[in-house]
mmCIF file of C-alpha atoms in Angstrom:
data_model
loop_
_atom_site.group_PDB
_atom_site.id
_atom_site.type_symbol
_atom_site.label_atom_id
_atom_site.label_comp_id
_atom_site.label_asym_id
_atom_site.label_seq_id
_atom_site.Cartn_x
_atom_site.Cartn_y
_atom_site.Cartn_z
ATOM 1 C CA MET A 68 95.698 123.661 110.407
ATOM 2 C CA SER A 69 99.414 124.769 110.712
ATOM 3 C CA VAL A 70 102.089 122.785 111.348
ATOM 4 C CA LYS A 71 105.052 124.256 113.302
ATOM 5 C CA TRP A 72 107.921 122.429 111.595
ATOM 6 C CA SER A 73 111.403 122.983 112.305
ATOM 7 C CA ARG A 74 112.709 125.883 110.189
ATOM 8 C CA GLU A 75 115.003 123.743 108.304
ATOM 9 C CA GLU A 76 112.672 121.075 107.846
ATOM 10 C CA SER A 77 110.138 124.145 106.642
ATOM 11 C CA VAL A 78 112.553 125.175 104.019
ATOM 12 C CA LEU A 79 113.052 121.515 102.974
ATOM 13 C CA LEU A 80 109.578 121.270 102.157
ATOM 14 C CA ASP A 81 109.402 124.450 100.496
ATOM 15 C CA LEU A 82 112.224 123.422 98.340
ATOM 16 C CA LEU A 83 110.450 120.255 97.386
ATOM 17 C CA ARG A 84 107.573 121.929 96.441
ATOM 18 C CA ALA A 85 109.947 123.762 94.232
ATOM 19 C CA VAL A 86 110.561 120.455 92.304
ATOM 20 C CA THR A 87 107.082 119.514 91.746
ATOM 21 C CA GLY A 88 106.888 122.587 89.465
ATOM 22 C CA LYS A 89 105.333 125.106 92.022
ATOM 23 C CA GLU A 90 106.510 128.902 92.567
ATOM 24 C CA ASN A 91 109.715 128.766 94.383
ATOM 25 C CA ARG A 92 109.411 131.705 97.114
ATOM 26 C CA ILE A 93 113.040 130.817 99.716
ATOM 27 C CA ASN A 94 114.570 133.296 101.043
ATOM 28 C CA PRO A 95 117.981 132.668 101.054
ATOM 29 C CA ASP A 96 118.721 135.333 104.134
ATOM 30 C CA ALA A 97 115.835 133.537 106.110
ATOM 31 C CA ASP A 98 116.362 132.424 109.442
ATOM 32 C CA CYS A 99 117.567 128.787 108.850
ATOM 33 C CA ASP A 100 120.255 126.392 109.633
ATOM 34 C CA TRP A 101 121.644 125.734 106.287
ATOM 35 C CA GLU A 102 124.308 123.750 107.169
ATOM 36 C CA GLN A 103 121.396 121.453 109.176
ATOM 37 C CA LEU A 104 119.100 121.353 106.357
ATOM 38 C CA LEU A 105 122.028 119.956 104.346
ATOM 39 C CA LYS A 106 122.356 117.132 106.560
ATOM 40 C CA LEU A 107 118.450 116.563 106.627
ATOM 41 C CA ALA A 108 118.198 116.774 102.849
ATOM 42 C CA GLU A 109 121.097 113.889 103.163
ATOM 43 C CA SER A 110 119.549 111.699 105.544
ATOM 44 C CA HIS A 111 116.381 111.464 102.921
ATOM 45 C CA ALA A 112 118.744 111.350 100.135
ATOM 46 C CA VAL A 113 117.441 114.204 98.502
ATOM 47 C CA THR A 114 119.708 116.446 97.921
ATOM 48 C CA ALA A 115 120.639 116.572 94.311
ATOM 49 C CA MET A 116 117.081 117.481 93.898
ATOM 50 C CA LEU A 117 117.746 120.901 95.219
ATOM 51 C CA TYR A 118 120.216 122.243 92.669
ATOM 52 C CA ASP A 119 118.496 124.030 90.237
ATOM 53 C CA THR A 120 116.376 125.814 93.006
ATOM 54 C CA VAL A 121 119.303 126.619 94.880
ATOM 55 C CA GLU A 122 121.398 127.752 92.250
ATOM 56 C CA SER A 123 120.113 131.015 92.428
ATOM 57 C CA LEU A 124 120.655 131.376 95.746
ATOM 58 C CA ASP A 125 123.946 132.914 97.332
ATOM 59 C CA LEU A 126 124.288 130.196 99.859
ATOM 60 C CA GLN A 127 127.322 128.236 101.158
ATOM 61 C CA ILE A 128 125.919 124.872 100.664
ATOM 62 C CA THR A 129 125.433 125.870 97.051
ATOM 63 C CA GLU A 130 128.531 124.172 95.649
ATOM 64 C CA ARG A 131 128.504 121.036 97.892
ATOM 65 C CA ILE A 132 124.557 120.711 96.531
ATOM 66 C CA LYS A 133 125.812 121.144 92.690
ATOM 67 C CA LYS A 134 128.691 118.190 93.776
ATOM 68 C CA THR A 135 126.166 116.187 95.335
ATOM 69 C CA ALA A 136 123.889 116.661 91.969
ATOM 70 C CA GLN A 137 127.319 115.899 89.688
ATOM 71 C CA THR A 138 127.739 112.674 91.406
ATOM 72 C CA THR A 139 124.526 111.580 91.250
ATOM 73 C CA VAL A 140 124.024 112.688 87.655
ATOM 74 C CA LEU A 141 126.852 110.092 86.465
ATOM 75 C CA ALA A 142 125.951 107.271 89.174
ATOM 76 C CA ASN A 143 122.188 107.373 87.515
ATOM 77 C CA TYR A 144 123.324 107.089 84.017
ATOM 78 C CA ARG A 145 125.882 104.325 84.968
ATOM 79 C CA LEU A 146 122.822 102.499 86.673
ATOM 80 C CA LEU A 147 120.341 103.503 83.728
ATOM 81 C CA PHE A 148 122.633 101.879 80.796
ATOM 82 C CA LEU A 149 122.981 98.750 83.264
ATOM 83 C CA THR A 150 119.159 98.545 83.328
ATOM 84 C CA SER A 151 118.514 99.023 79.804
ATOM 85 C CA TYR A 152 121.351 96.363 78.880
ATOM 86 C CA LEU A 153 119.885 93.628 81.297
ATOM 87 C CA THR A 154 116.003 94.337 80.180
ATOM 88 C CA LYS A 155 117.378 93.572 76.552
ATOM 89 C CA TYR A 156 119.867 90.975 77.365
ATOM 90 C CA LEU A 157 116.980 88.839 79.325
ATOM 91 C CA GLU A 158 114.687 89.549 76.546
ATOM 92 C CA ALA A 159 116.833 87.611 74.233
ATOM 93 C CA TYR A 160 115.986 84.630 76.129
ATOM 94 C CA GLY A 161 112.507 85.516 76.171
ATOM 95 C CA ILE A 162 112.113 86.426 79.490
ATOM 96 C CA VAL A 163 110.500 89.635 80.493
ATOM 97 C CA ALA A 164 112.246 92.075 82.859
ATOM 98 C CA VAL A 165 110.322 95.014 84.526
ATOM 99 C CA THR A 166 112.033 97.667 85.705
ATOM 100 C CA LEU A 167 111.104 98.680 89.479
ATOM 101 C CA LYS A 168 111.417 102.470 90.632
ATOM 102 C CA GLY A 169 114.797 103.681 89.269
ATOM 103 C CA ALA A 170 114.767 105.134 85.971
ATOM 104 C CA VAL A 171 111.245 104.728 85.057
ATOM 105 C CA THR A 172 109.913 106.603 88.200
ATOM 106 C CA ALA A 173 112.995 108.918 88.019
ATOM 107 C CA ALA A 174 111.579 109.625 84.759
ATOM 108 C CA LEU A 175 108.743 111.446 86.466
ATOM 109 C CA TYR A 176 111.176 114.152 87.516
ATOM 110 C CA PRO A 177 111.711 117.483 85.987
ATOM 111 C CA VAL A 178 115.378 116.145 85.835
ATOM 112 C CA PRO A 179 115.000 112.845 85.737
ATOM 113 C CA GLU A 180 118.892 112.510 86.865
ATOM 114 C CA TYR A 181 118.931 114.079 90.140
ATOM 115 C CA ARG A 182 116.161 111.348 91.708
ATOM 116 C CA LYS A 183 119.114 109.276 93.753
ATOM 117 C CA SER A 184 119.349 105.376 93.011
ATOM 118 C CA GLY A 185 121.551 102.985 93.970
ATOM 119 C CA ASP A 186 120.974 99.953 92.421
ATOM 120 C CA VAL A 187 118.847 98.173 89.524
ATOM 121 C CA ASP A 188 115.620 96.506 90.663
ATOM 122 C CA LEU A 189 114.157 94.322 88.258
ATOM 123 C CA LEU A 190 111.186 92.127 88.705
ATOM 124 C CA ILE A 191 110.667 88.368 86.855
ATOM 125 C CA PRO A 192 107.054 88.438 86.924
ATOM 126 C CA VAL A 193 106.934 85.065 85.329
ATOM 127 C CA ALA A 194 107.730 82.696 88.347
ATOM 128 C CA ALA A 195 108.815 79.683 85.462
ATOM 129 C CA ASP A 196 111.416 82.213 84.132
ATOM 130 C CA TYR A 197 113.008 83.278 87.565
ATOM 131 C CA GLU A 198 115.857 80.710 88.132
ATOM 132 C CA ARG A 199 116.789 81.014 84.669
ATOM 133 C CA ALA A 200 117.237 85.023 84.761
ATOM 134 C CA LEU A 201 119.263 84.231 87.565
ATOM 135 C CA VAL A 202 121.727 81.997 85.665
ATOM 136 C CA LEU A 203 121.913 84.024 82.752
ATOM 137 C CA LEU A 204 122.699 86.998 84.540
ATOM 138 C CA GLN A 205 125.778 84.915 86.520
ATOM 139 C CA GLN A 206 126.592 83.998 82.953
ATOM 140 C CA ALA A 207 126.686 87.822 82.108
ATOM 141 C CA GLY A 208 129.513 87.934 84.872
ATOM 142 C CA PHE A 209 127.240 88.525 87.807
ATOM 143 C CA LEU A 210 127.807 87.412 91.352
ATOM 144 C CA VAL A 211 125.461 86.327 93.519
ATOM 145 C CA ASP A 212 126.366 87.996 97.224
ATOM 146 C CA LYS A 213 127.081 85.374 99.834
ATOM 147 C CA GLU A 214 124.947 86.901 102.262
ATOM 148 C CA GLN A 215 121.138 87.540 100.785
ATOM 149 C CA LEU A 216 119.432 89.705 103.463
ATOM 150 C CA ALA A 217 115.794 89.415 101.629
ATOM 151 C CA LEU A 218 113.296 86.810 100.615
ATOM 152 C CA HIS A 219 111.894 88.810 97.814
ATOM 153 C CA HIS A 220 115.075 89.377 95.592
ATOM 154 C CA THR A 221 118.311 88.159 95.180
ATOM 155 C CA ASP A 222 120.884 89.868 95.333
ATOM 156 C CA LEU A 223 123.471 90.296 92.468
ATOM 157 C CA ARG A 224 127.096 92.269 91.782
ATOM 158 C CA ASN A 225 129.150 92.978 88.625
ATOM 159 C CA THR A 226 132.744 93.756 88.424
ATOM 160 C CA GLU A 227 131.990 97.550 89.230
ATOM 161 C CA GLY A 228 130.051 96.383 92.687
ATOM 162 C CA ILE A 229 127.192 97.974 91.143
ATOM 163 C CA SER A 230 123.941 95.870 92.887
ATOM 164 C CA VAL A 231 121.258 94.125 90.540
ATOM 165 C CA GLU A 232 118.011 93.073 92.733
ATOM 166 C CA LEU A 233 116.276 90.120 90.981
ATOM 167 C CA HIS A 234 112.911 90.365 92.368
ATOM 168 C CA ASN A 235 110.737 87.308 92.441
ATOM 169 C CA THR A 236 107.884 89.094 94.420
ATOM 170 C CA LEU A 237 107.293 92.754 94.944
ATOM 171 C CA THR A 238 107.625 92.922 98.491
ATOM 172 C CA GLU A 239 109.353 90.719 101.904
ATOM 173 C CA PRO A 240 106.160 89.122 103.099
ATOM 174 C CA PHE A 241 103.787 90.845 105.615
ATOM 175 C CA GLU A 242 102.731 89.652 108.781
ATOM 176 C CA ASN A 243 99.114 89.221 106.809
ATOM 177 C CA LYS A 244 98.236 85.899 105.187
ATOM 178 C CA ASN A 245 95.820 87.412 103.104
ATOM 179 C CA ILE A 246 97.870 90.138 101.400
ATOM 180 C CA ASN A 247 100.913 87.557 101.178
ATOM 181 C CA HIS A 248 98.250 85.743 99.283
ATOM 182 C CA TYR A 249 97.001 88.614 97.047
ATOM 183 C CA LEU A 250 100.579 89.693 96.175
ATOM 184 C CA ILE A 251 101.577 86.123 94.873
ATOM 185 C CA LYS A 252 98.420 85.330 93.280
ATOM 186 C CA MET A 253 98.611 89.109 91.456
ATOM 187 C CA LEU A 254 102.477 89.146 89.967
ATOM 188 C CA PRO A 255 101.406 87.340 86.511
ATOM 189 C CA GLU A 256 99.534 90.808 86.001
ATOM 190 C CA TYR A 257 102.941 92.371 86.105
ATOM 191 C CA ALA A 258 103.772 90.650 83.059
ATOM 192 C CA LYS A 259 100.141 91.955 81.382
ATOM 193 C CA HIS A 260 100.261 95.078 82.228
ATOM 194 C CA THR A 261 103.558 96.455 80.884
ATOM 195 C CA VAL A 262 105.160 99.541 78.805
ATOM 196 C CA GLU A 263 107.685 100.742 77.122
ATOM 197 C CA ASN A 264 109.374 103.640 78.691
ATOM 198 C CA THR A 265 111.941 105.566 76.293
ATOM 199 C CA ASP A 266 112.424 108.967 78.061
ATOM 200 C CA TRP A 267 115.974 108.267 78.704
ATOM 201 C CA GLY A 268 116.605 107.769 75.136
ATOM 202 C CA VAL A 269 116.957 103.932 75.798
ATOM 203 C CA ARG A 270 114.494 101.375 76.062
ATOM 204 C CA LEU A 271 112.959 100.170 79.258
ATOM 205 C CA VAL A 272 110.420 97.833 80.137
ATOM 206 C CA GLN A 273 108.102 99.112 83.131
ATOM 207 C CA PRO A 274 104.489 98.464 84.683
ATOM 208 C CA SER A 275 101.818 100.646 83.312
ATOM 209 C CA ASP A 276 100.484 103.565 85.755
ATOM 210 C CA ALA A 277 98.208 100.877 87.827
ATOM 211 C CA TYR A 278 100.789 98.665 88.446
ATOM 212 C CA HIS A 279 103.591 101.239 89.123
ATOM 213 C CA ALA A 280 101.593 103.519 91.693
ATOM 214 C CA PHE A 281 100.381 99.686 93.073
ATOM 215 C CA TYR A 282 104.239 98.654 93.454
ATOM 216 C CA LEU A 283 105.099 102.489 94.924
ATOM 217 C CA VAL A 284 102.635 101.757 97.303
ATOM 218 C CA VAL A 285 103.226 98.303 98.830
ATOM 219 C CA HIS A 286 107.513 99.227 98.550
ATOM 220 C CA MET A 287 106.438 102.078 100.934
ATOM 221 C CA LEU A 288 104.195 100.282 103.231
ATOM 222 C CA GLN A 289 107.031 97.680 103.949
ATOM 223 C CA HIS A 290 109.403 100.001 104.827
ATOM 224 C CA PHE A 291 107.330 101.903 106.758
ATOM 225 C CA LEU A 292 106.333 98.924 108.610
ATOM 226 C CA ARG A 293 109.904 98.055 109.412
ATOM 227 C CA GLU A 294 112.408 101.064 109.983
ATOM 228 C CA GLY A 295 110.213 103.778 107.922
ATOM 229 C CA PHE A 296 110.978 105.751 104.797
ATOM 230 C CA GLY A 297 111.638 109.236 103.656
ATOM 231 C CA LEU A 298 110.833 112.212 101.728
ATOM 232 C CA LYS A 299 111.902 110.715 98.110
ATOM 233 C CA ASN A 300 109.249 108.549 98.349
ATOM 234 C CA LEU A 301 106.897 111.261 98.575
ATOM 235 C CA CYS A 302 108.578 113.397 96.310
ATOM 236 C CA ASP A 303 107.596 109.859 93.918
ATOM 237 C CA TRP A 304 104.088 109.802 94.689
ATOM 238 C CA THR A 305 103.673 113.452 94.393
ATOM 239 C CA LEU A 306 105.363 113.607 91.059
ATOM 240 C CA PHE A 307 103.662 110.288 89.498
ATOM 241 C CA TRP A 308 100.114 111.816 90.811
ATOM 242 C CA ASN A 309 101.045 115.554 89.135
ATOM 243 C CA ARG A 310 100.491 114.308 85.546
ATOM 244 C CA GLU A 311 98.003 113.373 83.489
ATOM 245 C CA VAL A 312 96.660 109.326 84.329
ATOM 246 C CA ALA A 313 93.973 107.883 82.211
ATOM 247 C CA ALA A 314 91.015 107.325 83.955
ATOM 248 C CA VAL A 315 90.776 103.355 83.162
ATOM 249 C CA GLU A 316 94.333 102.905 85.358
ATOM 250 C CA LYS A 317 93.082 105.065 87.839
ATOM 251 C CA GLU A 318 90.238 102.606 88.251
ATOM 252 C CA ARG A 319 92.603 99.497 88.062
ATOM 253 C CA PHE A 320 94.732 101.333 90.752
ATOM 254 C CA GLN A 321 91.401 101.847 93.110
ATOM 255 C CA LYS A 322 90.717 97.784 92.182
ATOM 256 C CA LEU A 323 94.303 97.313 93.698
ATOM 257 C CA THR A 324 94.173 98.991 96.584
ATOM 258 C CA GLU A 325 90.983 97.747 97.512
ATOM 259 C CA ARG A 326 91.668 94.035 97.413
ATOM 260 C CA SER A 327 95.272 94.377 98.890
ATOM 261 C CA GLY A 328 93.878 96.333 101.836
ATOM 262 C CA THR A 329 95.977 99.461 101.398
ATOM 263 C CA GLY A 330 93.255 101.861 100.840
ATOM 264 C CA GLN A 331 93.877 104.193 103.953
ATOM 265 C CA PHE A 332 97.381 103.676 103.934
ATOM 266 C CA VAL A 333 97.174 105.537 100.135
ATOM 267 C CA ARG A 334 94.774 107.872 101.460
ATOM 268 C CA ILE A 335 97.019 109.132 104.294
ATOM 269 C CA LEU A 336 100.115 109.749 102.519
ATOM 270 C CA THR A 337 98.283 110.975 99.358
ATOM 271 C CA ALA A 338 96.922 113.830 101.759
ATOM 272 C CA ALA A 339 100.134 113.958 103.532
ATOM 273 C CA CYS A 340 101.519 114.850 99.572
ATOM 274 C CA VAL A 341 98.885 117.642 98.598
ATOM 275 C CA ARG A 342 99.033 119.466 102.304
ATOM 276 C CA GLU A 343 103.218 119.335 101.997
ATOM 277 C CA LEU A 344 104.458 118.703 98.722
ATOM 278 C CA GLY A 345 102.129 120.677 96.631
ATOM 279 C CA LEU A 346 100.300 117.398 95.199
ATOM 280 C CA SER A 347 97.224 118.697 93.284
ATOM 281 C CA PRO A 348 94.064 117.958 95.068
ATOM 282 C CA ASP A 349 92.152 117.643 91.597
ATOM 283 C CA LYS A 350 94.585 115.007 90.673
ATOM 284 C CA VAL A 351 93.801 112.810 93.408
ATOM 285 C CA SER A 352 90.303 113.559 94.338
ATOM 286 C CA PHE A 353 89.415 109.927 93.558
ATOM 287 C CA LEU A 354 91.637 108.486 96.323
ATOM 288 C CA LEU A 355 90.541 110.889 98.985
ATOM 289 C CA THR A 356 86.873 110.347 99.328
ATOM 290 C CA GLU A 357 87.200 109.592 102.678
ATOM 291 C CA PRO A 358 88.305 112.342 104.952
ATOM 292 C CA VAL A 359 91.845 112.281 106.675
ATOM 293 C CA ARG A 360 92.092 113.876 110.039
ATOM 294 C CA ASP A 361 94.863 116.726 109.610
ATOM 295 C CA GLU A 362 95.984 115.175 113.117
ATOM 296 C CA THR A 363 96.665 111.681 111.247
ATOM 297 C CA VAL A 364 98.400 113.618 108.518
ATOM 298 C CA THR A 365 100.700 115.199 110.681
ATOM 299 C CA ALA A 366 101.599 112.004 112.528
ATOM 300 C CA PHE A 367 102.354 110.949 109.402
ATOM 301 C CA MET A 368 104.620 113.709 107.946
ATOM 302 C CA GLN A 369 106.650 113.732 111.413
ATOM 303 C CA GLU A 370 107.315 110.055 110.987
ATOM 304 C CA VAL A 371 108.347 110.554 107.462
ATOM 305 C CA LEU A 372 110.746 113.680 108.511
ATOM 306 C CA GLN A 373 111.981 111.487 111.470
ATOM 307 C CA ALA A 374 112.921 108.600 109.680
ATOM 308 C CA GLY A 375 115.300 109.456 106.869
ATOM 309 C CA GLU A 376 115.765 107.236 103.717
ATOM 310 C CA PHE A 377 114.751 103.749 104.587
ATOM 311 C CA GLY A 378 115.017 104.752 108.319
ATOM 312 C CA ARG A 379 118.630 105.411 108.807
ATOM 313 C CA ALA A 380 118.297 108.631 110.230
ATOM 314 C CA GLU A 381 117.241 106.892 113.891
ATOM 315 C CA THR A 382 119.238 104.336 115.237
ATOM 316 C CA ASP A 383 116.459 102.929 117.137
ATOM 317 C CA ARG A 384 113.708 101.926 114.326
ATOM 318 C CA MET A 385 113.224 98.287 113.370
ATOM 319 C CA VAL A 386 109.624 97.760 113.324
ATOM 320 C CA ALA A 387 106.025 99.184 113.570
ATOM 321 C CA MET A 388 103.396 96.598 114.596
ATOM 322 C CA ARG A 389 99.653 96.915 113.629
ATOM 323 C CA ARG A 390 98.464 96.485 116.799
ATOM 324 C CA THR A 391 99.769 97.242 120.417
ATOM 325 C CA GLY A 392 100.054 94.818 123.469
ATOM 326 C CA PHE A 393 102.006 92.416 124.729
ATOM 327 C CA MET A 394 100.519 89.822 121.886
ATOM 328 C CA ALA A 395 101.484 92.449 118.863
ATOM 329 C CA TYR A 396 104.661 92.094 120.440
ATOM 330 C CA ALA A 397 104.859 88.246 120.313
ATOM 331 C CA LYS A 398 102.888 88.585 116.972
ATOM 332 C CA GLU A 399 105.546 90.513 114.942
ATOM 333 C CA PHE A 400 108.391 88.118 116.534
ATOM 334 C CA HIS A 401 106.784 84.943 115.320
ATOM 335 C CA HIS A 402 106.803 87.050 112.108
ATOM 336 C CA GLN A 403 110.317 87.916 112.425
ATOM 337 C CA MET A 404 111.076 84.111 113.053
ATOM 338 C CA HIS A 405 109.350 83.326 109.778
ATOM 339 C CA LEU A 406 112.143 86.021 107.737
ATOM 340 C CA ASN A 407 114.818 84.811 109.440
ATOM 341 C CA PHE A 408 113.936 80.967 108.661
ATOM 342 C CA PRO A 409 111.103 80.597 106.078
ATOM 343 C CA GLY A 410 112.074 76.871 105.457
ATOM 344 C CA ILE A 411 112.364 74.705 108.833
ATOM 345 C CA GLY A 412 110.107 77.468 110.092
ATOM 346 C CA ARG A 413 106.944 76.017 109.213
ATOM 347 C CA VAL A 414 107.633 73.319 111.149
ATOM 348 C CA PHE A 415 106.103 73.942 114.730
ATOM 349 C CA VAL A 416 108.096 71.640 116.676
ATOM 350 C CA PHE A 417 111.152 73.471 115.608
ATOM 351 C CA TRP A 418 109.698 76.996 116.588
ATOM 352 C CA PRO A 419 110.811 77.249 120.418
ATOM 353 C CA LEU A 420 114.765 76.942 118.813
ATOM 354 C CA LEU A 421 113.980 79.092 115.997
ATOM 355 C CA TRP A 422 112.715 81.744 118.439
ATOM 356 C CA ALA A 423 115.695 81.697 120.336
ATOM 357 C CA LEU A 424 117.746 81.783 117.106
ATOM 358 C CA THR A 425 116.181 85.066 115.919
ATOM 359 C CA LEU A 426 116.682 86.570 119.215
ATOM 360 C CA ILE A 427 120.468 85.502 119.741
ATOM 361 C CA ARG A 428 120.853 86.781 115.590
ATOM 362 C CA PHE A 429 118.583 90.081 116.673
ATOM 363 C CA LEU A 430 120.784 91.168 119.624
ATOM 364 C CA HIS A 431 123.912 90.454 117.449
ATOM 365 C CA ASN A 432 122.653 92.330 114.304
ATOM 366 C CA ASN A 433 121.998 95.264 117.129
ATOM 367 C CA ARG A 434 125.307 95.049 118.432
ATOM 368 C CA ARG A 435 126.986 94.897 114.979
ATOM 369 C CA LEU A 436 125.301 97.557 113.275
ATOM 370 C CA GLY A 437 125.295 100.151 116.466
ATOM 371 C CA ARG A 438 121.779 100.572 117.079
ATOM 372 C CA ALA A 439 119.963 102.103 120.194
ATOM 373 C CA SER A 440 119.229 99.513 123.321
ATOM 374 C CA VAL A 441 116.388 96.805 122.978
ATOM 375 C CA TYR A 442 114.376 99.034 125.327
ATOM 376 C CA ASN A 443 114.550 101.981 123.005
ATOM 377 C CA ILE A 444 113.512 100.121 119.799
ATOM 378 C CA VAL A 445 111.005 98.213 121.722
ATOM 379 C CA LYS A 446 109.668 101.906 122.943
ATOM 380 C CA LYS A 447 109.843 103.683 119.585
ATOM 381 C CA ALA A 448 108.051 100.114 118.185
ATOM 382 C CA ALA A 449 105.228 101.082 120.472
ATOM 383 C CA LYS A 450 104.764 104.763 119.400
ATOM 384 C CA ARG A 451 104.903 103.803 115.687
ATOM 385 C CA SER A 452 102.093 101.529 116.295
ATOM 386 C CA GLU A 453 99.339 104.039 117.546
ATOM 387 C CA LEU A 454 99.903 105.396 113.862
ATOM 388 C CA ILE A 455 99.638 102.127 112.048
ATOM 389 C CA GLU A 456 96.510 101.380 114.034
ATOM 390 C CA GLN A 457 94.745 104.346 112.327
ATOM 391 C CA MET A 458 95.834 103.315 108.888
ATOM 392 C CA ARG A 459 93.325 99.757 109.048
ATOM 393 C CA LEU A 460 95.837 97.962 107.104
ATOM 394 C CA PHE A 461 94.493 94.490 104.984
ATOM 395 C CA ARG A 462 91.253 95.211 105.749
#
C-alpha cells in the first residue's frame, strides 16, 4: 500500500532512512518546502541526525542544521560525562545505577553524538538503595526540584541546570493493575541483567539487550497513552534491531512482552519501522509472527508524525484511552486522580473531593500551558482511542 504523506514528511522519512544505513537518494531540487521540513524535524528532535546526509546537498537550511548538530554534540558530551561520573560515584557506595536511554541508546547510531538527549536517566533497580542514592546525589551537590511531576522518578538538578531523573520504577503507573504489578515485580531483574557499555570511551552500565528493548517499549507506550511520541523513538527502535542481537536476548524479550501484554503494540511499531524507516524485516521476523493490517500501520504512523517529540507538536494532546464511551472517560479521569493523589487516593471516602481537585488542577494547568479547549482535548482523546483498541494492551 502506497501512503501519501505530505512531501515534507516523505522527504524527512527518506533522510532518516539514510541514518539507518540505507542508500540516500534525496534530490535537493525536489518539490519540498525545506523550511517546513526543518520545523518538522525540530518538532521530532531529529534535526542533528540529518547533518551528515544533507551536508553534501546545496540547501538553504544546511548551515542551520549544522549549528543544531554542533549544539547537540556539545550538550550530549556534557550529559555523557555526568552519567559516567554518577555511575562511578554511586557504585563506590555499592549502588548499581543503570543508564536508561540517553548515551546507551545513542550508541546504536552511526554518529551517537547526533541523537539529542535532554537529561540523565538513571534507574536504581534495588528498591532498598533508592533513598540512599537520593541522599548521595544531594550530598554531591544536586538539588531536588521543588515541583515533582512524576511518580516513577525524582527530578534533581545540578548547579549548571542539568537535570537528572532518578528512577525507582520504569514508568508511571498505567491504568491497569496487572501491568503495574508486573513492572514492580520484574524490576530487580534490571540489576541482574546489566552489561558494561564503553562505546563512548567511558564506562556506563546499561540493561542487557532484552531489558534495554523492553524499557524502550514501555517508555514509548507510556508516552503513547498520554501525549504521544515522535520519530526519534522509532529511530531508536529501528537502529536497535538493525544490529545483531543474540538469540537468548530475543527469547527473553519475547517473554517480557508476552507477560506484560505489550506484544501487539510491539508488532505495530515494528511493522511501522520496517515500512517507513528501513528496519530489516529479516532481523525482526520473530516479532512479526502475526500479520499487522496496513491500515493500522498507517494510522500509527499518522499518530507519530502528528505528535512530535512527546506530543508537543499539538496542543490538544493529553491522553489516549484504551476504550471508547463514557465509562472510558470516567476510568481515565479516576486514574488521573490516583496519579495526582497517590497516597490519599487510596481512601475512597475522599474520592469526590479528589475528583474535584483533579478537575481544578487540570483546568488550571490547561490554561497556564496554553493548551487547546477541553472540548478539543476530549475529541482528540476519543479519536486516538480507536487506534489504542487495536493494540489489545495488557491482555
